[in-house]
mmCIF file of C-alpha atoms in Angstrom:
data_model
loop_
_atom_site.group_PDB
_atom_site.id
_atom_site.type_symbol
_atom_site.label_atom_id
_atom_site.label_comp_id
_atom_site.label_asym_id
_atom_site.label_seq_id
_atom_site.Cartn_x
_atom_site.Cartn_y
_atom_site.Cartn_z
ATOM 1 C CA ALA A 194 -3.168 -18.325 8.098
ATOM 2 C CA GLN A 195 -2.684 -15.697 11.503
ATOM 3 C CA ILE A 196 -0.642 -13.079 11.845
ATOM 4 C CA ASN A 197 1.261 -13.774 15.121
ATOM 5 C CA SER A 198 3.742 -12.070 16.710
ATOM 6 C CA GLY A 199 7.766 -13.966 17.541
ATOM 7 C CA LYS A 200 10.937 -13.473 17.113
ATOM 8 C CA GLY A 201 10.491 -12.699 13.398
ATOM 9 C CA THR A 202 11.890 -15.435 11.699
ATOM 10 C CA LYS A 203 10.847 -18.011 9.709
ATOM 11 C CA ASP A 204 10.395 -20.938 12.489
ATOM 12 C CA ASN A 205 8.080 -17.754 14.899
ATOM 13 C CA PRO A 206 7.480 -14.925 12.782
ATOM 14 C CA ILE A 207 6.846 -11.718 13.422
ATOM 15 C CA ASP A 208 3.572 -9.955 13.614
ATOM 16 C CA ILE A 209 3.341 -7.598 10.387
ATOM 17 C CA TYR A 210 1.988 -4.408 12.680
ATOM 18 C CA ASN A 211 5.230 -5.140 14.887
ATOM 19 C CA ALA A 212 7.339 -6.162 11.980
ATOM 20 C CA VAL A 213 6.202 -2.085 10.000
ATOM 21 C CA ALA A 214 6.610 -0.493 13.685
ATOM 22 C CA TYR A 215 10.776 -1.562 14.359
ATOM 23 C CA ALA A 216 11.169 -1.337 9.770
ATOM 24 C CA ARG A 217 14.526 0.439 9.096
ATOM 25 C CA PRO A 218 16.046 1.602 5.518
ATOM 26 C CA GLY A 219 16.595 -1.537 3.826
ATOM 27 C CA GLN A 220 14.935 -3.792 5.795
ATOM 28 C CA LYS A 221 13.240 -6.312 4.169
ATOM 29 C CA ILE A 222 9.504 -7.722 4.800
ATOM 30 C CA LEU A 223 9.005 -10.629 3.748
ATOM 31 C CA LEU A 224 6.129 -12.236 4.548
ATOM 32 C CA LEU A 225 5.127 -16.133 4.034
ATOM 33 C CA ASP A 226 2.809 -17.132 0.863
ATOM 34 C CA GLY A 227 -0.646 -16.915 2.034
ATOM 35 C CA ASP A 228 -3.873 -15.413 3.229
ATOM 36 C CA TYR A 229 -4.472 -13.790 6.179
ATOM 37 C CA LYS A 230 -7.401 -12.351 7.926
ATOM 38 C CA VAL A 231 -6.009 -9.328 8.883
ATOM 39 C CA ALA A 232 -7.100 -7.664 12.327
ATOM 40 C CA ASN A 233 -7.105 -4.121 11.239
ATOM 41 C CA ASN A 234 -6.087 -1.701 9.321
ATOM 42 C CA LEU A 235 -1.856 -1.810 8.775
ATOM 43 C CA LEU A 236 -0.991 1.602 8.897
ATOM 44 C CA ILE A 237 2.722 2.333 7.749
ATOM 45 C CA PRO A 238 3.659 6.217 10.153
ATOM 46 C CA PHE A 239 5.075 9.020 8.710
ATOM 47 C CA GLY A 240 8.687 8.696 9.891
ATOM 48 C CA ILE A 241 9.006 5.318 9.546
ATOM 49 C CA ASP A 242 10.736 6.025 5.864
ATOM 50 C CA GLY A 243 12.769 4.277 3.880
ATOM 51 C CA THR A 244 15.481 5.952 1.599
ATOM 52 C CA ASP A 245 16.074 7.217 -2.319
ATOM 53 C CA GLU A 246 19.157 4.217 -1.008
ATOM 54 C CA LYS A 247 17.773 1.928 0.967
ATOM 55 C CA PRO A 248 14.187 1.932 1.380
ATOM 56 C CA ILE A 249 11.849 -0.719 3.150
ATOM 57 C CA TYR A 250 10.075 -3.468 1.646
ATOM 58 C CA LEU A 251 7.228 -5.302 2.580
ATOM 59 C CA MET A 252 7.246 -8.306 0.189
ATOM 60 C CA SER A 253 6.345 -11.880 -0.782
ATOM 61 C CA GLU A 254 9.162 -14.351 0.697
ATOM 62 C CA SER A 255 8.671 -15.559 -2.804
ATOM 63 C CA SER A 256 8.555 -13.427 -5.591
ATOM 64 C CA ASP A 257 6.780 -16.584 -7.467
ATOM 65 C CA SER A 258 4.703 -16.546 -4.839
ATOM 66 C CA ARG A 259 1.783 -13.790 -3.683
ATOM 67 C CA VAL A 260 0.392 -12.657 -0.271
ATOM 68 C CA VAL A 261 -3.054 -12.250 -0.193
ATOM 69 C CA LEU A 262 -4.157 -9.645 3.236
ATOM 70 C CA ASP A 263 -8.046 -9.958 3.589
ATOM 71 C CA PHE A 264 -9.511 -7.393 5.959
ATOM 72 C CA GLU A 265 -12.482 -8.734 5.957
ATOM 73 C CA GLY A 266 -14.176 -7.409 9.242
ATOM 74 C CA THR A 267 -12.082 -4.153 9.572
ATOM 75 C CA THR A 268 -13.469 -1.312 10.130
ATOM 76 C CA GLY A 269 -10.996 1.454 8.140
ATOM 77 C CA GLU A 270 -8.502 1.464 5.174
ATOM 78 C CA GLY A 271 -6.357 -2.111 4.677
ATOM 79 C CA ILE A 272 -2.950 -0.653 3.485
ATOM 80 C CA THR A 273 -2.095 3.199 4.859
ATOM 81 C CA LEU A 274 0.977 3.588 3.954
ATOM 82 C CA CYS A 275 2.996 7.147 4.709
ATOM 83 C CA GLY A 276 5.978 6.428 5.049
ATOM 84 C CA ASN A 277 8.283 7.466 3.011
ATOM 85 C CA TYR A 278 10.109 5.089 0.667
ATOM 86 C CA TRP A 279 8.889 1.830 0.624
ATOM 87 C CA TYR A 280 8.710 -1.132 -2.175
ATOM 88 C CA ILE A 281 5.257 -3.463 -1.693
ATOM 89 C CA GLN A 282 5.202 -6.431 -4.117
ATOM 90 C CA ASN A 283 3.369 -9.492 -4.855
ATOM 91 C CA VAL A 284 1.274 -8.561 -1.984
ATOM 92 C CA ASP A 285 -3.118 -8.364 -2.803
ATOM 93 C CA VAL A 286 -5.028 -6.464 -1.192
ATOM 94 C CA THR A 287 -8.323 -7.355 -0.526
ATOM 95 C CA ASN A 288 -11.952 -5.961 1.459
ATOM 96 C CA SER A 289 -11.112 -3.648 2.227
ATOM 97 C CA ALA A 290 -14.311 -1.633 5.210
ATOM 98 C CA ASN A 291 -17.093 -0.027 3.066
ATOM 99 C CA GLY A 292 -16.498 3.085 1.634
ATOM 100 C CA LYS A 293 -12.174 2.510 3.155
ATOM 101 C CA ASP A 294 -9.612 2.504 0.191
ATOM 102 C CA GLY A 295 -8.055 -1.003 -0.202
ATOM 103 C CA ILE A 296 -4.096 1.232 -0.332
ATOM 104 C CA HIS A 297 -4.495 4.912 0.366
ATOM 105 C CA VAL A 298 -0.724 6.412 -0.569
ATOM 106 C CA CYS A 299 0.309 9.580 1.891
ATOM 107 C CA GLY A 300 3.380 9.620 1.125
ATOM 108 C CA SER A 301 6.183 10.124 -1.370
ATOM 109 C CA HIS A 302 8.790 8.061 -3.105
ATOM 110 C CA ASN A 303 6.552 4.771 -3.047
ATOM 111 C CA VAL A 304 6.265 1.855 -5.325
ATOM 112 C CA LEU A 305 3.346 -0.200 -5.562
ATOM 113 C CA ASP A 306 5.010 -3.161 -7.949
ATOM 114 C CA THR A 307 2.697 -5.916 -9.069
ATOM 115 C CA VAL A 308 0.148 -5.043 -6.335
ATOM 116 C CA ASN A 309 -3.920 -6.825 -6.582
ATOM 117 C CA THR A 310 -6.362 -4.448 -5.417
ATOM 118 C CA TYR A 311 -9.843 -6.103 -5.495
ATOM 119 C CA LYS A 312 -12.721 -6.139 -3.592
ATOM 120 C CA ASN A 313 -12.178 -2.749 -1.657
ATOM 121 C CA GLY A 314 -14.985 -1.740 -0.270
ATOM 122 C CA ASN A 315 -13.898 2.261 -2.413
ATOM 123 C CA THR A 316 -10.633 2.655 -4.379
ATOM 124 C CA GLY A 317 -8.683 0.368 -5.121
ATOM 125 C CA ILE A 318 -5.688 2.901 -4.725
ATOM 126 C CA GLN A 319 -5.773 6.809 -3.671
ATOM 127 C CA ILE A 320 -2.812 8.252 -3.393
ATOM 128 C CA SER A 321 -3.786 11.685 -2.060
ATOM 129 C CA ARG A 322 -3.179 13.652 1.742
ATOM 130 C CA TYR A 323 -3.484 11.746 4.767
ATOM 131 C CA SER A 324 -5.349 15.584 5.829
ATOM 132 C CA SER A 325 -6.546 18.348 5.686
ATOM 133 C CA ALA A 326 -4.390 19.960 8.196
ATOM 134 C CA GLN A 327 -1.230 18.498 6.121
ATOM 135 C CA ASP A 328 1.421 20.591 4.718
ATOM 136 C CA LYS A 329 0.935 21.212 0.642
ATOM 137 C CA ALA A 330 4.734 20.713 1.267
ATOM 138 C CA ASP A 331 4.039 17.145 2.414
ATOM 139 C CA TRP A 332 1.024 16.167 -0.010
ATOM 140 C CA PRO A 333 3.066 12.608 -1.865
ATOM 141 C CA ALA A 334 4.655 13.030 -4.661
ATOM 142 C CA TYR A 335 6.748 10.688 -6.779
ATOM 143 C CA ASN A 336 4.727 7.552 -6.790
ATOM 144 C CA THR A 337 4.737 4.606 -9.228
ATOM 145 C CA ILE A 338 2.324 2.221 -8.992
ATOM 146 C CA LYS A 339 3.681 -0.455 -12.446
ATOM 147 C CA ASN A 340 2.612 -3.737 -13.185
ATOM 148 C CA CYS A 341 -1.088 -3.912 -10.779
ATOM 149 C CA ASN A 342 -4.311 -5.243 -10.795
ATOM 150 C CA ILE A 343 -7.031 -2.539 -9.548
ATOM 151 C CA THR A 344 -10.736 -4.436 -10.023
ATOM 152 C CA LEU A 345 -13.953 -4.871 -9.074
ATOM 153 C CA ASN A 346 -13.620 -2.606 -5.892
ATOM 154 C CA ASN A 347 -16.610 0.059 -5.177
ATOM 155 C CA ASN A 348 -16.368 3.337 -5.358
ATOM 156 C CA SER A 349 -19.124 4.601 -7.670
ATOM 157 C CA ASN A 350 -17.671 8.030 -8.102
ATOM 158 C CA ALA A 351 -14.255 7.185 -8.734
ATOM 159 C CA THR A 352 -13.057 8.668 -11.744
ATOM 160 C CA TRP A 353 -9.534 9.265 -12.842
ATOM 161 C CA THR A 354 -7.503 12.689 -11.781
ATOM 162 C CA VAL A 355 -3.431 13.295 -12.881
ATOM 163 C CA GLY A 356 -4.156 16.634 -11.195
ATOM 164 C CA HIS A 357 -2.480 20.154 -12.051
ATOM 165 C CA ASN A 358 0.126 19.730 -14.582
ATOM 166 C CA GLY A 359 0.988 16.264 -13.893
ATOM 167 C CA SER A 360 1.736 17.751 -10.153
ATOM 168 C CA CYS A 361 1.101 14.415 -8.816
ATOM 169 C CA GLY A 362 3.785 12.600 -9.897
ATOM 170 C CA ILE A 363 2.721 9.525 -9.762
ATOM 171 C CA VAL A 364 4.263 6.627 -13.281
ATOM 172 C CA MET A 365 1.764 4.489 -14.235
ATOM 173 C CA MET A 366 3.416 1.552 -16.134
ATOM 174 C CA ASN A 367 2.483 -2.092 -17.406
ATOM 175 C CA SER A 368 -0.671 -1.532 -15.084
ATOM 176 C CA THR A 369 -4.481 -2.134 -15.829
ATOM 177 C CA TYR A 370 -7.383 -0.590 -14.480
ATOM 178 C CA ALA A 371 -11.256 -1.563 -14.651
ATOM 179 C CA THR A 372 -14.002 0.166 -14.341
ATOM 180 C CA LYS A 373 -16.017 0.772 -10.827
ATOM 181 C CA SER A 374 -13.031 2.139 -9.177
ATOM 182 C CA ALA A 375 -9.643 1.855 -11.050
ATOM 183 C CA LEU A 376 -7.671 4.600 -9.360
ATOM 184 C CA THR A 377 -7.605 8.051 -7.433
ATOM 185 C CA VAL A 378 -5.506 10.516 -7.248
ATOM 186 C CA THR A 379 -6.548 13.821 -5.736
ATOM 187 C CA ALA A 380 -3.754 16.722 -6.052
ATOM 188 C CA ALA A 381 -3.442 20.784 -5.997
ATOM 189 C CA THR A 382 -5.174 22.387 -8.575
#
């Protein structure tokens, strides 16, 4: 299946990039079941935020289906999540570029639920600041990773780091991870 521009209906869906750009608190971006060859990195930019009461959802249309976002042939990370209060569910991320993460979480108060990352060019899921210019107060915090499988990624230098006194605000619930770059978390020391 291809991701094409449209009107945002099931019969004429909008592309994922525009759906993210126009998302507002409480909205659900429902992805139709299927495997998608994604043309570019999916950037969820700073400022496209949900709220504690109204997160923005990026999820498969049905709870019993999966969506595969295949980034093979792209030059960047799979998903770069800089927004706050996003809930991503029932999505697989695979084949990010060599040396690039499957999902890079840079925002706060996000949930990755039943997300699988595999065969990415670096870490499957990395939670760290977006750039060295980012103020420490804006570094990611209070993110939750649950029911996720993070396997067969390609960061041979990966380490499991929780950060100083657990300061990353990360919760792992019912998740499995394997060697070869399960999860990388960086924080202030």
